Amino acid sequence: MSITTQKKVQIDVKNNDTTTESKTEQPRVVYDTKDLNLWYSETHALKDINLEVTENEVTAIIGPSGCGKSTYIKTLNRMVELVPGVGTTGTIAYKGKNILDNSMKVEDLRTQVGMVFQKPNPFPKSIYENVTYGPKIHGIKKKSLLDEIVENSLRGAAIWDEVKDRLNQNAYGLSGGQQQRVCIARCLAIEPDVILMDEPTSALDPISTLKVEELIKELKKKYTIIIVTHNMQQAARISDKTVFMLNGEVVEFSETDQLFSNPKDKRTEDYITGRFG
Amino acid sequence: MEKLEALHQNNKMNARLRKNSIWKSIFFLSTLFGLVVLAILIIRVLIQGLEWIDLEFITSRLSTQADKAGIMGAILGTLWVMVVVIPVTLIIGVGSAIYLELYSKKGKIQSFIETNIANLAGVPSIVYGLLGLTAFVRLMDLGNVVLAGGLTLALLVLPILIVSAQEALRAVPGHLSEASYGMGATKWQTIRKIILPAALPSILTGSILALSRAIGETAPLTVLGIPALLIPFPQGLLDTFTALPMQIYYWTLDSSLVAEYANLAAATIVILLLILFILNSIAIIIRNKYHQRN
């Protein structure tokens, strides 16, 4: 119970923030990346990345394949460490704490920072078990509380009405788009502050993509979202700020409108006008 | 345009189709060869042994008189050995596989260990018999009892199980464990709740293959000095025992002295095959159940 009420309070506070829009108040920086370099064995995959991600915004990362955008987003919850031979220098401060020096437990970080993957990856379990997986591994056992979490999360992911009558059926029976929204619900169930999305619609059809995009706009009110996409229109549609990456470097980082209408860098212009990539 | 004509020449097409059907028959014949040999073997064993199988044969004690001899002792011996082999191989085998596949750092030491385990799977079983004789029968001074036999056979099949369990764990799609780690699950939680359930059907198949091998092994048992002519039934881990393959071995060996022993050996083979068949069926049933649940 306490969890849900706490969340509501948080939402209210955040709504107040957006309504007042005081210019004197500094927007809170969630992720502050400084001089980040990353190597896969010998390959220099990220070069001197400096980025600030602001709370309750959608930050989109675009760039051609192999530019390091997926690597960067996976560094933000240290999933990149699952690849053997990864080395980093520099710092990424998450709410002021450096996440690259092991002062923060990786499990703790990933509880506060959820992730949605490129391919919908529900567990081969029921929809209910998929959503309760996170809460359960964090020790929540009470059935009534779990039921509540399942409903709230599925509602939050805009899929409750579609699956409420078949919560005990295997999630593999759902369509790709539905699976991806169940994965988003599963991610919401651990009540993260940040959601990382690694090309979440690249495996979906246009209608499912649209639904997920609408959902992202909705989720922005409560969560900070960082999304990697190879779809520039998508970045333009849903994001507040956009990062353009090329060959492991951040070429340009600005308000989305500005980046697409008035890019400062020649390479950004070439990319968004379709001259390469 | 010349090239296009070459593509559409009909005689070349026919040659390719002919080649295709020739290879198809070669592969079919290879399959047939194995099946026919197996069928001949089973039919011969059945003809020789089936008449000799009745309730008395299965339930009575061993005897030198062919018409009174039974194999209850050997069946019990085999079952007792399994009581040792199953937990030892499953716990150590799956445990090692989990460590090697999921915890240990991938590197030179890791690949050195893995190569050696794979090599151990190819070591002749009689060598394991010698190892068992030295380590369990002599050094630990157990004598040729169930525990010594079971541990020896467990060592023999461990490499097979480790390798197959490792393959099963490796085959679990990475995106499942990523999803689990991504929610802040620890390694053990991910293994316990995601990786092991997904790998279980394949691990089960591997263990059944390993256990079947253990049930059928004779050579290491002869080295351990397991007796064939043993009248009392084994009642515990520290009793002497005989096993079905030993029984088959000695009866076949002595069939030149007493002709009926050949029939007894055949009948015992039928029983052994039946036990293996039941074991395999159980594994398949468990596996299918798990598949349906998933």
PDB file of C-alpha atoms in Angstrom, chain B:
ATOM      1  CA  MET B   1      22.619 -13.341 -72.078  1.00  0.00           C
ATOM      2  CA  GLU B   2      24.808 -16.442 -72.447  1.00  0.00           C
ATOM      3  CA  LYS B   3      24.745 -16.908 -68.695  1.00  0.00           C
ATOM      4  CA  LEU B   4      20.989 -16.879 -68.548  1.00  0.00           C
ATOM      5  CA  GLU B   5      20.786 -19.643 -71.129  1.00  0.00           C
ATOM      6  CA  ALA B   6      23.129 -21.769 -69.069  1.00  0.00           C
ATOM      7  CA  LEU B   7      20.812 -21.276 -66.121  1.00  0.00           C
ATOM      8  CA  HIS B   8      17.837 -22.595 -67.976  1.00  0.00           C
ATOM      9  CA  GLN B   9      19.337 -25.619 -69.675  1.00  0.00           C
ATOM     10  CA  ASN B  10      17.151 -28.479 -68.668  1.00  0.00           C
ATOM     11  CA  ASN B  11      19.759 -31.233 -68.719  1.00  0.00           C
ATOM     12  CA  LYS B  12      21.736 -29.425 -65.997  1.00  0.00           C
ATOM     13  CA  MET B  13      18.616 -29.212 -63.884  1.00  0.00           C
ATOM     14  CA  ASN B  14      18.106 -32.956 -64.262  1.00  0.00           C
ATOM     15  CA  ALA B  15      21.684 -33.646 -63.226  1.00  0.00           C
ATOM     16  CA  ARG B  16      21.197 -31.603 -60.085  1.00  0.00           C
ATOM     17  CA  LEU B  17      17.969 -33.371 -59.260  1.00  0.00           C
ATOM     18  CA  ARG B  18      19.624 -36.749 -59.816  1.00  0.00           C
ATOM     19  CA  LYS B  19      22.463 -35.814 -57.511  1.00  0.00           C
ATOM     20  CA  ASN B  20      19.924 -34.743 -54.918  1.00  0.00           C
ATOM     21  CA  SER B  21      18.099 -38.073 -55.004  1.00  0.00           C
ATOM     22  CA  ILE B  22      21.362 -40.047 -54.873  1.00  0.00           C
ATOM     23  CA  TRP B  23      22.382 -38.263 -51.700  1.00  0.00           C
ATOM     24  CA  LYS B  24      18.941 -38.728 -50.283  1.00  0.00           C
ATOM     25  CA  SER B  25      19.215 -42.520 -50.752  1.00  0.00           C
ATOM     26  CA  ILE B  26      22.694 -42.578 -49.202  1.00  0.00           C
ATOM     27  CA  PHE B  27      21.410 -40.839 -46.075  1.00  0.00           C
ATOM     28  CA  PHE B  28      18.355 -43.067 -45.967  1.00  0.00           C
ATOM     29  CA  LEU B  29      20.515 -46.209 -46.212  1.00  0.00           C
ATOM     30  CA  SER B  30      22.754 -45.017 -43.370  1.00  0.00           C
ATOM     31  CA  THR B  31      19.697 -44.597 -41.180  1.00  0.00           C
ATOM     32  CA  LEU B  32      18.352 -47.962 -42.284  1.00  0.00           C
ATOM     33  CA  PHE B  33      21.641 -49.711 -41.481  1.00  0.00           C
ATOM     34  CA  GLY B  34      21.524 -48.650 -37.851  1.00  0.00           C
ATOM     35  CA  LEU B  35      17.858 -49.503 -37.470  1.00  0.00           C
ATOM     36  CA  VAL B  36      18.219 -52.966 -39.049  1.00  0.00           C
ATOM     37  CA  VAL B  37      21.207 -53.924 -36.917  1.00  0.00           C
ATOM     38  CA  LEU B  38      19.383 -52.765 -33.809  1.00  0.00           C
ATOM     39  CA  ALA B  39      16.251 -54.664 -34.800  1.00  0.00           C
ATOM     40  CA  ILE B  40      18.205 -57.893 -35.430  1.00  0.00           C
ATOM     41  CA  LEU B  41      19.881 -57.526 -32.044  1.00  0.00           C
ATOM     42  CA  ILE B  42      16.646 -56.951 -30.181  1.00  0.00           C
ATOM     43  CA  ILE B  43      14.792 -59.720 -32.005  1.00  0.00           C
ATOM     44  CA  ARG B  44      17.606 -62.207 -31.296  1.00  0.00           C
ATOM     45  CA  VAL B  45      17.674 -61.262 -27.640  1.00  0.00           C
ATOM     46  CA  LEU B  46      13.907 -61.540 -27.422  1.00  0.00           C
ATOM     47  CA  ILE B  47      13.864 -64.982 -29.094  1.00  0.00           C
ATOM     48  CA  GLN B  48      16.572 -66.253 -26.768  1.00  0.00           C
ATOM     49  CA  GLY B  49      15.357 -64.697 -23.587  1.00  0.00           C
ATOM     50  CA  LEU B  50      11.653 -63.981 -23.657  1.00  0.00           C
ATOM     51  CA  GLU B  51      10.605 -67.517 -22.714  1.00  0.00           C
ATOM     52  CA  TRP B  52      12.778 -67.393 -19.634  1.00  0.00           C
ATOM     53  CA  ILE B  53      11.226 -64.234 -18.260  1.00  0.00           C
ATOM     54  CA  ASP B  54       8.509 -64.760 -15.706  1.00  0.00           C
ATOM     55  CA  LEU B  55       7.722 -63.378 -12.286  1.00  0.00           C
ATOM     56  CA  GLU B  56       9.901 -66.019 -10.674  1.00  0.00           C
ATOM     57  CA  PHE B  57      12.915 -65.077 -12.790  1.00  0.00           C
ATOM     58  CA  ILE B  58      12.568 -61.448 -11.782  1.00  0.00           C
ATOM     59  CA  THR B  59      11.872 -61.996  -8.084  1.00  0.00           C
ATOM     60  CA  SER B  60      14.048 -64.914  -7.081  1.00  0.00           C
ATOM     61  CA  ARG B  61      17.594 -65.094  -5.863  1.00  0.00           C
ATOM     62  CA  LEU B  62      20.535 -66.184  -7.903  1.00  0.00           C
ATOM     63  CA  SER B  63      21.273 -69.843  -8.348  1.00  0.00           C
ATOM     64  CA  THR B  64      23.755 -72.003 -10.204  1.00  0.00           C
ATOM     65  CA  GLN B  65      20.871 -74.057 -11.508  1.00  0.00           C
ATOM     66  CA  ALA B  66      19.665 -72.305 -14.609  1.00  0.00           C
ATOM     67  CA  ASP B  67      15.979 -73.054 -14.170  1.00  0.00           C
ATOM     68  CA  LYS B  68      15.946 -71.713 -10.623  1.00  0.00           C
ATOM     69  CA  ALA B  69      18.090 -68.640 -11.153  1.00  0.00           C
ATOM     70  CA  GLY B  70      16.582 -65.178 -10.670  1.00  0.00           C
ATOM     71  CA  ILE B  71      17.919 -61.643 -10.959  1.00  0.00           C
ATOM     72  CA  MET B  72      16.259 -59.787  -8.090  1.00  0.00           C
ATOM     73  CA  GLY B  73      19.672 -59.314  -6.485  1.00  0.00           C
ATOM     74  CA  ALA B  74      21.102 -57.722  -9.625  1.00  0.00           C
ATOM     75  CA  ILE B  75      18.048 -55.481 -10.074  1.00  0.00           C
ATOM     76  CA  LEU B  76      18.298 -54.306  -6.458  1.00  0.00           C
ATOM     77  CA  GLY B  77      22.043 -53.811  -6.870  1.00  0.00           C
ATOM     78  CA  THR B  78      21.539 -51.646  -9.948  1.00  0.00           C
ATOM     79  CA  LEU B  79      18.839 -49.615  -8.177  1.00  0.00           C
ATOM     80  CA  TRP B  80      21.038 -49.113  -5.100  1.00  0.00           C
ATOM     81  CA  VAL B  81      23.885 -47.952  -7.307  1.00  0.00           C
ATOM     82  CA  MET B  82      21.507 -45.449  -8.897  1.00  0.00           C
ATOM     83  CA  VAL B  83      20.647 -44.156  -5.430  1.00  0.00           C
ATOM     84  CA  VAL B  84      24.300 -43.095  -5.220  1.00  0.00           C
ATOM     85  CA  VAL B  85      24.858 -42.086  -8.842  1.00  0.00           C
ATOM     86  CA  ILE B  86      21.775 -39.877  -9.373  1.00  0.00           C
ATOM     87  CA  PRO B  87      22.241 -37.339  -6.549  1.00  0.00           C
ATOM     88  CA  VAL B  88      26.037 -37.258  -6.831  1.00  0.00           C
ATOM     89  CA  THR B  89      26.083 -36.637 -10.597  1.00  0.00           C
ATOM     90  CA  LEU B  90      23.155 -34.221 -10.611  1.00  0.00           C
ATOM     91  CA  ILE B  91      24.414 -32.034  -7.779  1.00  0.00           C
ATOM     92  CA  ILE B  92      28.089 -32.005  -8.743  1.00  0.00           C
ATOM     93  CA  GLY B  93      27.430 -32.070 -12.488  1.00  0.00           C
ATOM     94  CA  VAL B  94      24.846 -29.307 -12.696  1.00  0.00           C
ATOM     95  CA  GLY B  95      26.712 -27.331 -10.046  1.00  0.00           C
ATOM     96  CA  SER B  96      29.971 -27.444 -12.010  1.00  0.00           C
ATOM     97  CA  ALA B  97      28.151 -26.580 -15.218  1.00  0.00           C
ATOM     98  CA  ILE B  98      26.523 -23.539 -13.597  1.00  0.00           C
ATOM     99  CA  TYR B  99      29.848 -22.381 -12.209  1.00  0.00           C
ATOM    100  CA  LEU B 100      31.756 -22.855 -15.456  1.00  0.00           C
ATOM    101  CA  GLU B 101      29.058 -21.404 -17.671  1.00  0.00           C
ATOM    102  CA  LEU B 102      27.671 -18.570 -15.572  1.00  0.00           C
ATOM    103  CA  TYR B 103      30.065 -17.557 -12.825  1.00  0.00           C
ATOM    104  CA  SER B 104      33.670 -18.193 -13.815  1.00  0.00           C
ATOM    105  CA  LYS B 105      35.558 -15.629 -15.847  1.00  0.00           C
ATOM    106  CA  LYS B 106      35.967 -16.657 -19.455  1.00  0.00           C
ATOM    107  CA  GLY B 107      39.653 -17.032 -20.109  1.00  0.00           C
ATOM    108  CA  LYS B 108      42.521 -19.412 -20.648  1.00  0.00           C
ATOM    109  CA  ILE B 109      42.075 -21.309 -17.374  1.00  0.00           C
ATOM    110  CA  GLN B 110      38.376 -21.711 -18.083  1.00  0.00           C
ATOM    111  CA  SER B 111      38.947 -23.115 -21.564  1.00  0.00           C
ATOM    112  CA  PHE B 112      41.750 -25.350 -20.225  1.00  0.00           C
ATOM    113  CA  ILE B 113      39.351 -26.817 -17.662  1.00  0.00           C
ATOM    114  CA  GLU B 114      36.587 -27.245 -20.227  1.00  0.00           C
ATOM    115  CA  THR B 115      38.876 -29.001 -22.694  1.00  0.00           C
ATOM    116  CA  ASN B 116      39.957 -31.388 -19.978  1.00  0.00           C
ATOM    117  CA  ILE B 117      36.409 -32.185 -18.932  1.00  0.00           C
ATOM    118  CA  ALA B 118      35.566 -32.930 -22.545  1.00  0.00           C
ATOM    119  CA  ASN B 119      38.628 -35.183 -22.722  1.00  0.00           C
ATOM    120  CA  LEU B 120      37.615 -36.987 -19.544  1.00  0.00           C
ATOM    121  CA  ALA B 121      34.315 -37.877 -21.199  1.00  0.00           C
ATOM    122  CA  GLY B 122      36.365 -39.876 -23.682  1.00  0.00           C
ATOM    123  CA  VAL B 123      38.546 -41.777 -21.198  1.00  0.00           C
ATOM    124  CA  PRO B 124      37.865 -45.550 -21.372  1.00  0.00           C
ATOM    125  CA  SER B 125      35.553 -46.685 -18.619  1.00  0.00           C
ATOM    126  CA  ILE B 126      38.010 -49.314 -17.396  1.00  0.00           C
ATOM    127  CA  VAL B 127      40.361 -46.493 -16.373  1.00  0.00           C
ATOM    128  CA  TYR B 128      37.606 -45.139 -14.136  1.00  0.00           C
ATOM    129  CA  GLY B 129      37.355 -48.645 -12.703  1.00  0.00           C
ATOM    130  CA  LEU B 130      41.037 -48.461 -11.748  1.00  0.00           C
ATOM    131  CA  LEU B 131      40.519 -45.017 -10.244  1.00  0.00           C
ATOM    132  CA  GLY B 132      37.549 -46.299  -8.240  1.00  0.00           C
ATOM    133  CA  LEU B 133      39.510 -49.317  -7.092  1.00  0.00           C
ATOM    134  CA  THR B 134      42.367 -47.133  -5.863  1.00  0.00           C
ATOM    135  CA  ALA B 135      40.341 -44.303  -4.385  1.00  0.00           C
ATOM    136  CA  PHE B 136      37.181 -45.855  -3.015  1.00  0.00           C
ATOM    137  CA  VAL B 137      37.795 -49.561  -2.561  1.00  0.00           C
ATOM    138  CA  ARG B 138      41.390 -49.362  -1.269  1.00  0.00           C
ATOM    139  CA  LEU B 139      42.183 -45.816  -0.085  1.00  0.00           C
ATOM    140  CA  MET B 140      38.837 -45.116   1.551  1.00  0.00           C
ATOM    141  CA  ASP B 141      38.718 -48.791   2.433  1.00  0.00           C
ATOM    142  CA  LEU B 142      35.069 -49.154   1.462  1.00  0.00           C
ATOM    143  CA  GLY B 143      35.504 -52.569  -0.182  1.00  0.00           C
ATOM    144  CA  ASN B 144      33.482 -53.524  -3.224  1.00  0.00           C
ATOM    145  CA  VAL B 145      30.206 -52.148  -1.877  1.00  0.00           C
ATOM    146  CA  VAL B 146      27.326 -50.160  -3.386  1.00  0.00           C
ATOM    147  CA  LEU B 147      28.841 -46.830  -2.329  1.00  0.00           C
ATOM    148  CA  ALA B 148      32.188 -47.566  -4.027  1.00  0.00           C
ATOM    149  CA  GLY B 149      30.500 -48.803  -7.202  1.00  0.00           C
ATOM    150  CA  GLY B 150      28.118 -45.850  -7.280  1.00  0.00           C
ATOM    151  CA  LEU B 151      30.858 -43.264  -6.778  1.00  0.00           C
ATOM    152  CA  THR B 152      32.978 -44.867  -9.491  1.00  0.00           C
ATOM    153  CA  LEU B 153      30.110 -44.822 -11.965  1.00  0.00           C
ATOM    154  CA  ALA B 154      29.260 -41.265 -10.918  1.00  0.00           C
ATOM    155  CA  LEU B 155      32.820 -40.174 -11.760  1.00  0.00           C
ATOM    156  CA  LEU B 156      32.518 -41.951 -15.081  1.00  0.00           C
ATOM    157  CA  VAL B 157      29.390 -40.096 -16.193  1.00  0.00           C
ATOM    158  CA  LEU B 158      30.111 -36.709 -14.566  1.00  0.00           C
ATOM    159  CA  PRO B 159      32.008 -35.295 -17.572  1.00  0.00           C
ATOM    160  CA  ILE B 160      29.165 -36.272 -19.893  1.00  0.00           C
ATOM    161  CA  LEU B 161      26.662 -34.576 -17.637  1.00  0.00           C
ATOM    162  CA  ILE B 162      28.758 -31.437 -17.127  1.00  0.00           C
ATOM    163  CA  VAL B 163      29.258 -30.980 -20.849  1.00  0.00           C
ATOM    164  CA  SER B 164      25.595 -31.519 -21.683  1.00  0.00           C
ATOM    165  CA  ALA B 165      24.373 -29.318 -18.822  1.00  0.00           C
ATOM    166  CA  GLN B 166      26.751 -26.569 -19.940  1.00  0.00           C
ATOM    167  CA  GLU B 167      25.347 -26.784 -23.446  1.00  0.00           C
ATOM    168  CA  ALA B 168      21.818 -26.630 -22.045  1.00  0.00           C
ATOM    169  CA  LEU B 169      22.642 -23.500 -20.015  1.00  0.00           C
ATOM    170  CA  ARG B 170      24.371 -21.895 -22.975  1.00  0.00           C
ATOM    171  CA  ALA B 171      21.288 -22.467 -25.132  1.00  0.00           C
ATOM    172  CA  VAL B 172      19.049 -20.342 -22.884  1.00  0.00           C
ATOM    173  CA  PRO B 173      18.408 -17.153 -24.868  1.00  0.00           C
ATOM    174  CA  GLY B 174      20.471 -14.261 -23.532  1.00  0.00           C
ATOM    175  CA  HIS B 175      17.562 -11.842 -23.767  1.00  0.00           C
ATOM    176  CA  LEU B 176      15.781 -13.688 -20.950  1.00  0.00           C
ATOM    177  CA  SER B 177      18.612 -13.289 -18.458  1.00  0.00           C
ATOM    178  CA  GLU B 178      19.133  -9.702 -19.654  1.00  0.00           C
ATOM    179  CA  ALA B 179      15.525  -8.936 -18.783  1.00  0.00           C
ATOM    180  CA  SER B 180      16.066 -10.395 -15.326  1.00  0.00           C
ATOM    181  CA  TYR B 181      19.352  -8.588 -14.655  1.00  0.00           C
ATOM    182  CA  GLY B 182      17.741  -5.419 -15.995  1.00  0.00           C
ATOM    183  CA  MET B 183      15.278  -5.467 -13.115  1.00  0.00           C
ATOM    184  CA  GLY B 184      17.973  -5.667 -10.499  1.00  0.00           C
ATOM    185  CA  ALA B 185      17.911  -9.440 -10.015  1.00  0.00           C
ATOM    186  CA  THR B 186      21.087 -10.982  -8.648  1.00  0.00           C
ATOM    187  CA  LYS B 187      22.905 -13.665 -10.564  1.00  0.00           C
ATOM    188  CA  TRP B 188      21.513 -16.413  -8.361  1.00  0.00           C
ATOM    189  CA  GLN B 189      17.932 -15.141  -8.680  1.00  0.00           C
ATOM    190  CA  THR B 190      18.340 -15.044 -12.439  1.00  0.00           C
ATOM    191  CA  ILE B 191      19.803 -18.558 -12.515  1.00  0.00           C
ATOM    192  CA  ARG B 192      17.193 -19.966 -10.157  1.00  0.00           C
ATOM    193  CA  LYS B 193      14.116 -18.377 -11.699  1.00  0.00           C
ATOM    194  CA  ILE B 194      14.963 -17.897 -15.364  1.00  0.00           C
ATOM    195  CA  ILE B 195      17.986 -19.830 -16.597  1.00  0.00           C
ATOM    196  CA  LEU B 196      17.543 -23.156 -14.791  1.00  0.00           C
ATOM    197  CA  PRO B 197      13.837 -23.576 -15.602  1.00  0.00           C
ATOM    198  CA  ALA B 198      14.547 -22.811 -19.252  1.00  0.00           C
ATOM    199  CA  ALA B 199      17.496 -25.216 -19.363  1.00  0.00           C
ATOM    200  CA  LEU B 200      15.871 -27.977 -17.318  1.00  0.00           C
ATOM    201  CA  PRO B 201      14.392 -30.025 -20.170  1.00  0.00           C
ATOM    202  CA  SER B 202      17.773 -30.257 -21.909  1.00  0.00           C
ATOM    203  CA  ILE B 203      19.584 -30.924 -18.637  1.00  0.00           C
ATOM    204  CA  LEU B 204      17.139 -33.772 -17.958  1.00  0.00           C
ATOM    205  CA  THR B 205      17.762 -35.286 -21.373  1.00  0.00           C
ATOM    206  CA  GLY B 206      21.482 -35.112 -20.740  1.00  0.00           C
ATOM    207  CA  SER B 207      21.211 -36.688 -17.319  1.00  0.00           C
ATOM    208  CA  ILE B 208      19.088 -39.551 -18.571  1.00  0.00           C
ATOM    209  CA  LEU B 209      21.687 -40.291 -21.246  1.00  0.00           C
ATOM    210  CA  ALA B 210      24.401 -40.178 -18.585  1.00  0.00           C
ATOM    211  CA  LEU B 211      22.452 -42.419 -16.211  1.00  0.00           C
ATOM    212  CA  SER B 212      21.697 -44.925 -18.950  1.00  0.00           C
ATOM    213  CA  ARG B 213      25.426 -45.109 -19.569  1.00  0.00           C
ATOM    214  CA  ALA B 214      26.039 -45.700 -15.853  1.00  0.00           C
ATOM    215  CA  ILE B 215      23.419 -48.445 -15.682  1.00  0.00           C
ATOM    216  CA  GLY B 216      24.905 -50.289 -18.629  1.00  0.00           C
ATOM    217  CA  GLU B 217      28.597 -50.071 -17.683  1.00  0.00           C
ATOM    218  CA  THR B 218      30.359 -53.349 -16.938  1.00  0.00           C
ATOM    219  CA  ALA B 219      34.076 -52.776 -17.260  1.00  0.00           C
ATOM    220  CA  PRO B 220      34.615 -50.546 -14.211  1.00  0.00           C
ATOM    221  CA  LEU B 221      32.568 -52.929 -12.077  1.00  0.00           C
ATOM    222  CA  THR B 222      34.704 -55.920 -13.069  1.00  0.00           C
ATOM    223  CA  VAL B 223      37.807 -53.943 -12.082  1.00  0.00           C
ATOM    224  CA  LEU B 224      36.246 -53.123  -8.720  1.00  0.00           C
ATOM    225  CA  GLY B 225      35.790 -56.858  -8.225  1.00  0.00           C
ATOM    226  CA  ILE B 226      32.018 -56.854  -8.082  1.00  0.00           C
ATOM    227  CA  PRO B 227      30.940 -60.492  -7.732  1.00  0.00           C
ATOM    228  CA  ALA B 228      28.459 -62.103 -10.100  1.00  0.00           C
ATOM    229  CA  LEU B 229      27.513 -65.030  -7.953  1.00  0.00           C
ATOM    230  CA  LEU B 230      26.058 -63.300  -4.964  1.00  0.00           C
ATOM    231  CA  ILE B 231      23.101 -64.804  -3.208  1.00  0.00           C
ATOM    232  CA  PRO B 232      22.083 -62.223  -0.528  1.00  0.00           C
ATOM    233  CA  PHE B 233      20.243 -59.049  -1.542  1.00  0.00           C
ATOM    234  CA  PRO B 234      21.979 -55.698  -0.923  1.00  0.00           C
ATOM    235  CA  GLN B 235      20.142 -53.716   1.739  1.00  0.00           C
ATOM    236  CA  GLY B 236      22.130 -50.532   2.008  1.00  0.00           C
ATOM    237  CA  LEU B 237      24.989 -48.437   0.700  1.00  0.00           C
ATOM    238  CA  LEU B 238      27.645 -50.467   2.490  1.00  0.00           C
ATOM    239  CA  ASP B 239      26.525 -53.915   1.299  1.00  0.00           C
ATOM    240  CA  THR B 240      28.249 -55.851  -1.419  1.00  0.00           C
ATOM    241  CA  PHE B 241      26.187 -56.075  -4.572  1.00  0.00           C
ATOM    242  CA  THR B 242      26.011 -57.239  -8.120  1.00  0.00           C
ATOM    243  CA  ALA B 243      24.432 -55.368 -11.009  1.00  0.00           C
ATOM    244  CA  LEU B 244      22.514 -56.319 -14.144  1.00  0.00           C
ATOM    245  CA  PRO B 245      25.376 -55.799 -16.622  1.00  0.00           C
ATOM    246  CA  MET B 246      27.688 -57.893 -14.392  1.00  0.00           C
ATOM    247  CA  GLN B 247      25.131 -60.670 -14.407  1.00  0.00           C
ATOM    248  CA  ILE B 248      24.867 -60.512 -18.175  1.00  0.00           C
ATOM    249  CA  TYR B 249      28.634 -60.524 -18.495  1.00  0.00           C
ATOM    250  CA  TYR B 250      29.219 -63.614 -16.339  1.00  0.00           C
ATOM    251  CA  TRP B 251      26.331 -65.598 -17.752  1.00  0.00           C
ATOM    252  CA  THR B 252      27.533 -64.890 -21.270  1.00  0.00           C
ATOM    253  CA  LEU B 253      31.044 -65.865 -20.228  1.00  0.00           C
ATOM    254  CA  ASP B 254      29.871 -69.157 -18.691  1.00  0.00           C
ATOM    255  CA  SER B 255      27.414 -70.046 -21.430  1.00  0.00           C
ATOM    256  CA  SER B 256      30.050 -72.403 -22.871  1.00  0.00           C
ATOM    257  CA  LEU B 257      29.712 -74.434 -19.674  1.00  0.00           C
ATOM    258  CA  VAL B 258      25.956 -74.299 -19.222  1.00  0.00           C
ATOM    259  CA  ALA B 259      24.023 -73.659 -22.433  1.00  0.00           C
ATOM    260  CA  GLU B 260      20.993 -72.214 -20.629  1.00  0.00           C
ATOM    261  CA  TYR B 261      23.114 -69.372 -19.261  1.00  0.00           C
ATOM    262  CA  ALA B 262      22.924 -67.778 -22.721  1.00  0.00           C
ATOM    263  CA  ASN B 263      19.152 -67.658 -22.381  1.00  0.00           C
ATOM    264  CA  LEU B 264      19.446 -66.224 -18.889  1.00  0.00           C
ATOM    265  CA  ALA B 265      21.804 -63.535 -20.200  1.00  0.00           C
ATOM    266  CA  ALA B 266      19.337 -62.700 -22.986  1.00  0.00           C
ATOM    267  CA  ALA B 267      16.476 -62.535 -20.516  1.00  0.00           C
ATOM    268  CA  THR B 268      18.501 -60.191 -18.283  1.00  0.00           C
ATOM    269  CA  ILE B 269      19.281 -57.987 -21.280  1.00  0.00           C
ATOM    270  CA  VAL B 270      15.553 -57.670 -21.921  1.00  0.00           C
ATOM    271  CA  ILE B 271      15.000 -56.578 -18.318  1.00  0.00           C
ATOM    272  CA  LEU B 272      17.882 -54.075 -18.522  1.00  0.00           C
ATOM    273  CA  LEU B 273      16.485 -52.630 -21.758  1.00  0.00           C
ATOM    274  CA  LEU B 274      13.095 -52.380 -20.108  1.00  0.00           C
ATOM    275  CA  ILE B 275      14.519 -50.435 -17.164  1.00  0.00           C
ATOM    276  CA  LEU B 276      16.315 -48.066 -19.556  1.00  0.00           C
ATOM    277  CA  PHE B 277      13.125 -47.672 -21.552  1.00  0.00           C
ATOM    278  CA  ILE B 278      11.134 -46.796 -18.436  1.00  0.00           C
ATOM    279  CA  LEU B 279      13.789 -44.290 -17.330  1.00  0.00           C
ATOM    280  CA  ASN B 280      13.782 -42.611 -20.735  1.00  0.00           C
ATOM    281  CA  SER B 281       9.996 -42.435 -20.772  1.00  0.00           C
ATOM    282  CA  ILE B 282       9.971 -40.771 -17.365  1.00  0.00           C
ATOM    283  CA  ALA B 283      12.452 -38.189 -18.625  1.00  0.00           C
ATOM    284  CA  ILE B 284      10.367 -37.503 -21.703  1.00  0.00           C
ATOM    285  CA  ILE B 285       7.186 -37.157 -19.646  1.00  0.00           C
ATOM    286  CA  ILE B 286       8.823 -34.714 -17.229  1.00  0.00           C
ATOM    287  CA  ARG B 287      10.292 -32.791 -20.122  1.00  0.00           C
ATOM    288  CA  ASN B 288       6.977 -32.508 -21.953  1.00  0.00           C
ATOM    289  CA  LYS B 289       5.216 -31.398 -18.805  1.00  0.00           C
ATOM    290  CA  TYR B 290       7.770 -28.653 -18.372  1.00  0.00           C
ATOM    291  CA  HIS B 291       7.450 -27.597 -21.982  1.00  0.00           C
ATOM    292  CA  GLN B 292       3.698 -27.309 -21.660  1.00  0.00           C
ATOM    293  CA  ARG B 293       3.994 -25.259 -18.499  1.00  0.00           C
ATOM    294  CA  ASN B 294       6.380 -22.916 -20.205  1.00  0.00           C
TER     295      ASN B 294
END
